[in-house]
Amino acid sequence: MNKIEIQRNYIKKIKFINKLNKFYYEKNKPKVTDKEYDDIKKEVLELERKYNFLDSKDSPSKIVGYRPSKNFKKILHRVSMLSLSNAFSENDLINFEKKILNFISKEKDFKLFYSAEPKIDGISASLNYKNGEFKTGLSRGDGKEGEDITNNLATIKDIPKKILSKDFPEDIDIRGEVFIQNSDFENLKEKFANPRNAASGSLRQKNPQDTKKIPLKFIAYAFGFEKGLKLKKQSDYLKKLSNWGFKINPLNRIITGIKNLIENYNEVEQQRANLDFDIDGIVYKIDDFELQKRLGNVANAPRWAIAHKFSSSKAISKIQSIEIQIGRTGALTPVAKIKPINIGGVVVSNATLHNEDEINRKDIRVGDTVTIERAGDVIPHILSVDKNKRPKESVKFVFPEKCPSCGSQAIKEYNSVTKKNDAVRRCTSEGYYCDKISIEKLKHFVSKEAFNIDGFGKKIVENFWKLKFIKFPQDIFKLDYSKIEKLDGWGQLSVKNLIYSINQKKNISLERFIYSLGIRHIGLENAKLLSKHFISFSKFKNLSIQSDYEDLLNIDGIGETQVNSIKSFFSNKSNIRVLNELEKILIINNAVQNSDNGLFKNKTFLVTGKLNGISRAEVKSLIEENSGKTISSVSKKLNFLIIGEKPTKKKVDYAKQLKIKVIDQTEFLKMLNKSS
Ligand code: IVH
């Protein structure tokens, strides 16, 4: 293995570890056993020891958030740490109260008092104090048995180490939530999806010094085992906690009546974006300890308490500003910058406003209080505006009619198909005149389906652009590497890797090349069609001279919209200059003419598992070049199942059952007389 290969192997392992961390910390679904995890980590550390040129900020030797071994001592909770049942609607609350009244055999008009406590979204912990001294601190664990994380908890300032108050019980487990404030999370947001994960990661560090680096807070709200606690109500307990030196939630309230619970819930939900800690609902507890005792527990949740959860897909926040983003094709997209808010575990700070019409229709303004929805993988958007909360000085948002980046007119084009003006306003500049459009074009140029330059992502495009290293696509192939080497975060080795990746991609197929130009309406499929039509780059480029655009309409799949767009591309001088420059640098391979009589005629393929050194996309195009087809599932129609690393067992078994030929990557390439 040469230096570059060693480096690659090293980075690959680190990336894998980070992926495992994600599953472990964020999804709570470990992908491998502790032993397997430790082995990979050991391999990385061993590599670093052996080759001192290896260095990565993501290495487990550097990172704070890496997985500690789960070797914390297990200790039984003297009183189990229960969980809470959830309520999502007023109806759920009505039922909750009804059941309580039935259980204690009281009439409808009996007044139940609740301690309503905002539910902090953190990690619960149980702290044992003996004669006022903090002795042991346990995590919740499975509720019955927790882990001894005393040393980590001891680093938290909010946790008193010694309590001298006379009325402090001689032996008590104080329970509460460990969490991280949103303002502190700001500095960690690159590493964790939300404050809760950051707190959890920090609490589980093997070395308390690492826990100390992340500023954790503690709020107390309950107790487990106790000896000498002489109180009658939860509200009295909360007051006492505060007297003893614990932090309690400033939004705790005593409330009676479902209507009042709902009112408080709505008020707190409105406050959410202004709080410096994440809450995901409100916990209601029967205030009277005597009643709590009578009610007892069902399974592992108390009958006397419930968590009234906020929606996991909606939240209320405030619009701080409205920005106009400019896309590769010049589309002006308004984006609302909102006060960050946790929606179902994801901290959201942007919401799309779609377009000008949408802003007008909903009369969305800067300063507005809005309900934001984040559903699935869709970009968060604004559902409604609370006009009662609108500041007096608020003004209507005026959508710019000029491109905010280059000042060109921004217009709504007439769509000849719908016979209407587009909803989207576009910058009318062409070629590489508009800076924002140019940056987006460059991002597209290096993207996965286009030039796919390894290690040359969006961030690098932005950085190199700012430094004026690149403006046109050809600049990517003419970089002054000695300047890059001097940049922060770069070194000899990373520059070497970059040179390698860029040089490797100088050889490109015509279809990828056409796609990478980012001509409007020419996506991957259309680029394929065009490449098959022109066969060679020179014929494609000649279009600018011969202007034989009408001919393109004969290509099945290419219509007037595409042709007009190609026409406008070729009528721009800077685009032609880019083509000429790239032609000098690149080897643009002719399209492979598809005979329908290839080696794989009437044959179908399916890939399962990870391939080595060849992408699925490349395998697919090899199959298609040879008149074969790829299909998406195992069936009688399948001829070959190509298996890579960790194939889906079900597919392999089923294929075998159907007596389908199962081959590996090498055998596949052999069929084509290629070696892997
Ligand atoms: S009381 C039986 N009070 O919610 C009582 N829990 O789903 C159980 N939580 O694991 C706990 N704020 O992490 C209680 N004021 C509060 C709370 C609270 C947050 C969390 C806690 C617990 C979970 C229960």
Short mmCIF file of C-alpha atoms in Angstrom, two decimals, residues 141-464:
data_model
loop_
_atom_site.label_atom_id
_atom_site.label_comp_id
_atom_site.label_asym_id
_atom_site.label_seq_id
_atom_site.Cartn_x
_atom_site.Cartn_y
_atom_site.Cartn_z
CA GLY A 141 -30.64 2.66 32.77
CA ASP A 142 -33.61 0.35 32.31
CA GLY A 143 -35.42 1.99 35.21
CA LYS A 144 -34.55 -0.82 37.62
CA GLU A 145 -30.80 -0.74 37.34
CA GLY A 146 -28.75 2.35 36.48
CA GLU A 147 -25.11 2.99 35.71
CA ASP A 148 -22.81 4.54 38.23
CA ILE A 149 -21.89 7.85 36.62
CA THR A 150 -21.08 9.58 39.93
CA ASN A 151 -17.80 11.05 38.75
CA ASN A 152 -19.32 12.53 35.62
CA LEU A 153 -22.29 13.97 37.50
CA ALA A 154 -19.93 15.42 40.10
CA THR A 155 -18.49 17.71 37.42
CA ILE A 156 -21.88 19.47 37.09
CA LYS A 157 -21.96 22.77 39.00
CA ASP A 158 -25.75 22.69 39.52
CA ILE A 159 -25.40 19.51 41.57
CA PRO A 160 -24.73 20.45 45.21
CA LYS A 161 -22.02 18.30 46.76
CA LYS A 162 -22.92 19.08 50.36
CA ILE A 163 -26.22 20.27 51.77
CA LEU A 164 -26.17 21.68 55.29
CA SER A 165 -29.87 22.57 55.70
CA LYS A 166 -31.29 21.12 58.91
CA ASP A 167 -34.46 19.89 57.20
CA PHE A 168 -32.61 17.93 54.51
CA PRO A 169 -33.51 14.21 54.77
CA GLU A 170 -30.81 11.92 56.13
CA ASP A 171 -30.99 9.63 53.09
CA ILE A 172 -32.64 10.60 49.80
CA ASP A 173 -32.38 10.03 46.06
CA ILE A 174 -32.95 13.37 44.35
CA ARG A 175 -34.05 12.93 40.77
CA GLY A 176 -33.94 15.34 37.89
CA GLU A 177 -32.79 16.07 34.39
CA VAL A 178 -29.27 16.61 33.07
CA PHE A 179 -29.29 18.79 29.98
CA ILE A 180 -27.33 21.25 27.92
CA GLN A 181 -28.51 24.79 27.25
CA ASN A 182 -29.36 25.76 23.68
CA SER A 183 -26.82 28.58 23.74
CA ASP A 184 -24.08 26.12 24.68
CA PHE A 185 -25.30 23.66 22.05
CA GLU A 186 -24.54 26.31 19.40
CA ASN A 187 -20.85 25.38 19.66
CA LEU A 188 -21.56 21.66 19.42
CA LYS A 189 -24.15 21.56 16.69
CA GLU A 190 -21.70 20.20 14.14
CA LYS A 191 -21.22 17.10 16.28
CA PHE A 192 -24.72 16.33 17.55
CA ALA A 193 -28.22 16.49 16.07
CA ASN A 194 -29.75 18.08 19.16
CA PRO A 195 -28.92 19.18 22.70
CA ARG A 196 -30.22 15.93 24.18
CA ASN A 197 -27.70 13.83 22.25
CA ALA A 198 -24.95 16.22 23.23
CA ALA A 199 -25.88 15.85 26.90
CA SER A 200 -26.13 12.08 26.61
CA GLY A 201 -22.78 11.85 24.84
CA SER A 202 -21.14 14.02 27.46
CA LEU A 203 -22.60 12.14 30.43
CA ARG A 204 -21.34 8.82 29.14
CA GLN A 205 -17.73 9.82 28.79
CA LYS A 206 -15.37 7.44 30.45
CA ASN A 207 -13.18 10.28 31.56
CA PRO A 208 -14.98 12.89 33.73
CA GLN A 209 -12.55 15.49 32.37
CA ASP A 210 -14.28 15.05 29.01
CA THR A 211 -17.69 15.50 30.62
CA LYS A 212 -16.46 18.71 32.18
CA LYS A 213 -15.68 20.13 28.73
CA ILE A 214 -19.38 20.20 27.85
CA PRO A 215 -21.34 22.54 30.13
CA LEU A 216 -24.13 20.40 31.58
CA LYS A 217 -26.96 21.69 33.79
CA PHE A 218 -29.21 19.93 36.27
CA ILE A 219 -32.82 20.63 37.22
CA ALA A 220 -34.43 18.64 40.06
CA TYR A 221 -38.08 17.53 40.06
CA ALA A 222 -38.61 14.22 41.87
CA PHE A 223 -37.24 11.79 44.42
CA GLY A 224 -36.84 8.05 44.70
CA PHE A 225 -35.96 6.39 48.00
CA GLU A 226 -36.22 8.75 50.97
CA LYS A 227 -35.85 8.64 54.71
CA GLY A 228 -36.84 11.71 56.64
CA LEU A 229 -38.73 13.69 54.02
CA LYS A 230 -41.66 15.23 55.82
CA LEU A 231 -43.72 16.90 53.12
CA LYS A 232 -47.29 16.62 51.86
CA LYS A 233 -47.16 18.00 48.37
CA GLN A 234 -45.04 18.01 45.22
CA SER A 235 -45.23 21.81 45.14
CA ASP A 236 -43.76 21.95 48.66
CA TYR A 237 -41.05 19.53 47.61
CA LEU A 238 -40.13 21.73 44.64
CA LYS A 239 -39.86 24.76 46.94
CA LYS A 240 -37.66 22.80 49.32
CA LEU A 241 -35.44 21.64 46.48
CA SER A 242 -34.81 25.28 45.69
CA ASN A 243 -34.05 26.08 49.35
CA TRP A 244 -31.58 23.21 49.50
CA GLY A 245 -29.66 24.65 46.58
CA PHE A 246 -31.04 22.77 43.59
CA LYS A 247 -32.21 24.50 40.43
CA ILE A 248 -35.88 23.99 39.66
CA ASN A 249 -37.83 24.88 36.56
CA PRO A 250 -38.97 28.51 36.74
CA LEU A 251 -42.08 27.62 34.69
CA ASN A 252 -43.48 25.10 37.20
CA ARG A 253 -47.11 25.91 38.12
CA ILE A 254 -49.92 24.57 40.30
CA ILE A 255 -53.06 24.18 38.20
CA THR A 256 -56.54 22.75 38.55
CA GLY A 257 -59.00 22.00 35.74
CA ILE A 258 -58.32 20.62 32.27
CA LYS A 259 -59.13 23.96 30.58
CA ASN A 260 -56.44 25.64 32.67
CA LEU A 261 -53.96 22.87 31.88
CA ILE A 262 -54.56 23.46 28.17
CA GLU A 263 -54.21 27.22 28.56
CA ASN A 264 -50.90 26.79 30.35
CA TYR A 265 -49.78 24.25 27.71
CA ASN A 266 -50.49 26.74 24.91
CA GLU A 267 -48.72 29.56 26.73
CA VAL A 268 -45.63 27.47 27.38
CA GLU A 269 -45.59 26.22 23.80
CA GLN A 270 -45.52 29.86 22.66
CA GLN A 271 -42.56 30.46 24.98
CA ARG A 272 -40.61 27.47 23.74
CA ALA A 273 -38.42 29.27 21.21
CA ASN A 274 -37.45 31.84 23.85
CA LEU A 275 -36.28 29.28 26.42
CA ASP A 276 -32.65 28.38 26.64
CA PHE A 277 -33.44 24.69 27.10
CA ASP A 278 -35.43 22.21 25.04
CA ILE A 279 -38.76 21.06 26.41
CA ASP A 280 -40.89 18.44 24.67
CA GLY A 281 -44.08 18.74 26.69
CA ILE A 282 -45.47 19.36 30.16
CA VAL A 283 -45.59 16.83 32.98
CA TYR A 284 -48.70 16.94 35.16
CA LYS A 285 -48.38 15.34 38.58
CA ILE A 286 -51.09 15.08 41.22
CA ASP A 287 -49.78 17.54 43.76
CA ASP A 288 -50.91 15.65 46.87
CA PHE A 289 -48.48 12.89 47.94
CA GLU A 290 -51.19 11.05 49.83
CA LEU A 291 -53.27 10.82 46.65
CA GLN A 292 -50.21 9.81 44.62
CA LYS A 293 -49.67 6.93 47.01
CA ARG A 294 -53.28 5.78 46.74
CA LEU A 295 -53.16 5.89 42.97
CA GLY A 296 -49.92 3.93 42.65
CA ASN A 297 -48.54 2.61 39.38
CA VAL A 298 -49.64 0.68 36.31
CA ALA A 299 -46.85 -1.37 34.73
CA ASN A 300 -43.94 1.06 34.74
CA ALA A 301 -45.78 4.39 34.80
CA PRO A 302 -47.56 6.11 37.65
CA ARG A 303 -51.35 6.57 37.56
CA TRP A 304 -50.90 10.01 39.11
CA ALA A 305 -48.81 11.62 36.37
CA ILE A 306 -48.82 12.08 32.62
CA ALA A 307 -46.65 13.84 30.01
CA HIS A 308 -48.61 16.18 27.73
CA LYS A 309 -46.36 16.13 24.68
CA PHE A 310 -45.82 18.84 22.10
CA SER A 311 -46.25 17.83 18.50
CA SER A 312 -43.11 16.17 17.13
CA SER A 313 -43.63 17.71 13.71
CA LYS A 314 -44.76 21.26 14.52
CA ALA A 315 -43.47 24.10 16.64
CA ILE A 316 -43.91 27.82 17.14
CA SER A 317 -41.06 30.23 16.58
CA LYS A 318 -40.26 33.70 15.30
CA ILE A 319 -39.00 34.87 11.91
CA GLN A 320 -35.76 36.77 12.44
CA SER A 321 -35.15 37.62 8.78
CA ILE A 322 -36.12 36.60 5.28
CA GLU A 323 -33.25 35.73 2.96
CA ILE A 324 -33.38 35.25 -0.76
CA GLN A 325 -31.35 32.28 -1.96
CA ILE A 326 -30.33 32.00 -5.59
CA GLY A 327 -30.16 28.61 -7.21
CA ARG A 328 -28.10 27.32 -10.11
CA THR A 329 -30.83 28.13 -12.58
CA GLY A 330 -31.33 31.62 -11.16
CA ALA A 331 -34.48 30.84 -9.17
CA LEU A 332 -34.92 33.24 -6.26
CA THR A 333 -36.11 31.24 -3.25
CA PRO A 334 -37.15 33.04 -0.09
CA VAL A 335 -36.05 31.39 3.15
CA ALA A 336 -37.17 32.36 6.63
CA LYS A 337 -34.40 32.41 9.22
CA ILE A 338 -36.19 31.49 12.41
CA LYS A 339 -35.21 31.39 16.06
CA PRO A 340 -33.81 27.82 16.34
CA ILE A 341 -36.35 25.35 17.69
CA ASN A 342 -36.23 21.62 18.29
CA ILE A 343 -38.87 19.86 16.22
CA GLY A 344 -39.00 16.13 16.90
CA GLY A 345 -35.29 15.90 17.72
CA VAL A 346 -33.98 18.13 14.94
CA VAL A 347 -32.96 21.71 15.59
CA VAL A 348 -34.59 23.79 12.85
CA SER A 349 -33.39 27.31 12.02
CA ASN A 350 -34.54 27.69 8.39
CA ALA A 351 -37.95 27.31 6.80
CA THR A 352 -38.63 27.55 3.10
CA LEU A 353 -41.18 30.14 2.03
CA HIS A 354 -41.47 28.55 -1.46
CA ASN A 355 -41.97 31.70 -3.52
CA GLU A 356 -43.30 35.23 -3.67
CA ASP A 357 -46.94 34.17 -4.07
CA GLU A 358 -46.77 32.03 -0.96
CA ILE A 359 -45.40 34.96 1.08
CA ASN A 360 -48.19 37.21 -0.20
CA ARG A 361 -50.90 34.63 0.29
CA LYS A 362 -49.98 34.06 3.92
CA ASP A 363 -48.75 37.66 4.41
CA ILE A 364 -45.57 36.39 6.05
CA ARG A 365 -43.40 39.14 7.57
CA VAL A 366 -40.12 39.52 9.43
CA GLY A 367 -40.85 39.48 13.18
CA ASP A 368 -43.90 37.23 12.81
CA THR A 369 -44.66 34.41 15.21
CA VAL A 370 -45.27 31.35 13.07
CA THR A 371 -46.07 27.66 13.27
CA ILE A 372 -43.45 25.59 11.49
CA GLU A 373 -43.89 22.05 10.29
CA ARG A 374 -41.13 19.54 9.72
CA ALA A 375 -42.53 16.31 8.37
CA GLY A 376 -40.28 13.47 7.30
CA ASP A 377 -37.41 14.57 5.12
CA VAL A 378 -39.30 17.52 3.64
CA ILE A 379 -37.72 20.96 4.15
CA PRO A 380 -39.42 22.69 7.10
CA HIS A 381 -42.11 25.16 6.04
CA ILE A 382 -44.46 27.69 7.59
CA LEU A 383 -47.98 26.50 8.27
CA SER A 384 -49.52 29.67 9.65
CA VAL A 385 -48.85 33.13 11.01
CA ASP A 386 -50.19 34.26 14.38
CA LYS A 387 -51.27 37.77 13.42
CA ASN A 388 -52.18 38.66 17.04
CA LYS A 389 -48.52 38.40 17.91
CA ARG A 390 -47.40 40.67 15.05
CA PRO A 391 -45.29 43.64 16.19
CA LYS A 392 -46.89 47.05 15.55
CA GLU A 393 -44.03 48.33 13.42
CA SER A 394 -44.19 45.27 11.12
CA VAL A 395 -44.19 45.95 7.37
CA LYS A 396 -45.21 43.83 4.41
CA PHE A 397 -42.34 41.88 2.87
CA VAL A 398 -41.39 43.25 -0.51
CA PHE A 399 -39.99 40.61 -2.82
CA PRO A 400 -37.01 41.95 -4.78
CA GLU A 401 -37.47 42.47 -8.50
CA LYS A 402 -33.74 42.53 -9.01
CA CYS A 403 -31.34 39.69 -8.29
CA PRO A 404 -29.86 40.42 -4.82
CA SER A 405 -26.54 39.01 -5.99
CA CYS A 406 -25.88 40.65 -9.37
CA GLY A 407 -28.60 43.28 -9.72
CA SER A 408 -30.03 41.87 -12.97
CA GLN A 409 -33.77 41.97 -13.49
CA ALA A 410 -35.51 39.06 -11.80
CA ILE A 411 -38.64 38.08 -13.68
CA LYS A 412 -41.42 35.55 -13.69
CA GLU A 413 -41.19 33.78 -17.03
CA TYR A 414 -44.22 33.07 -19.14
CA ASN A 415 -44.89 29.36 -19.32
CA SER A 416 -46.22 28.45 -22.74
CA VAL A 417 -47.57 25.12 -21.51
CA THR A 418 -49.61 26.42 -18.57
CA LYS A 419 -50.19 29.78 -20.31
CA LYS A 420 -49.39 31.50 -17.04
CA ASN A 421 -46.45 33.30 -15.52
CA ASP A 422 -44.24 31.09 -13.35
CA ALA A 423 -44.58 31.44 -9.59
CA VAL A 424 -40.81 31.57 -9.35
CA ARG A 425 -38.84 34.73 -10.05
CA ARG A 426 -35.52 34.18 -11.80
CA CYS A 427 -32.37 36.20 -12.24
CA THR A 428 -32.13 36.97 -15.97
CA SER A 429 -28.33 37.09 -16.12
CA GLU A 430 -26.62 34.50 -18.26
CA GLY A 431 -23.49 32.42 -18.18
CA TYR A 432 -21.23 33.21 -15.26
CA TYR A 433 -22.25 36.85 -14.77
CA CYS A 434 -24.05 36.35 -11.45
CA ASP A 435 -21.76 35.29 -8.61
CA LYS A 436 -24.34 33.30 -6.69
CA ILE A 437 -25.43 31.40 -9.79
CA SER A 438 -21.80 30.70 -10.68
CA ILE A 439 -21.06 29.22 -7.25
CA GLU A 440 -24.11 26.98 -7.56
CA LYS A 441 -23.00 25.95 -11.05
CA LEU A 442 -19.60 24.99 -9.71
CA LYS A 443 -21.20 22.95 -6.92
CA HIS A 444 -23.22 21.16 -9.55
CA PHE A 445 -20.13 20.65 -11.71
CA VAL A 446 -18.26 18.74 -8.99
CA SER A 447 -21.34 16.95 -7.66
CA LYS A 448 -21.80 13.19 -7.48
CA GLU A 449 -23.59 12.63 -10.75
CA ALA A 450 -21.42 15.14 -12.62
CA PHE A 451 -17.62 15.18 -12.21
CA ASN A 452 -17.85 13.53 -8.80
CA ILE A 453 -14.51 14.85 -7.60
CA ASP A 454 -13.65 13.08 -4.36
CA GLY A 455 -13.14 15.44 -1.44
CA PHE A 456 -14.27 18.46 -3.48
CA GLY A 457 -17.61 19.22 -1.87
CA LYS A 458 -19.85 22.26 -1.58
CA LYS A 459 -17.90 23.74 1.32
CA ILE A 460 -14.65 23.61 -0.65
CA VAL A 461 -16.31 25.26 -3.66
CA GLU A 462 -17.48 28.10 -1.41
CA ASN A 463 -14.12 28.44 0.25
CA PHE A 464 -12.10 28.40 -2.98
#
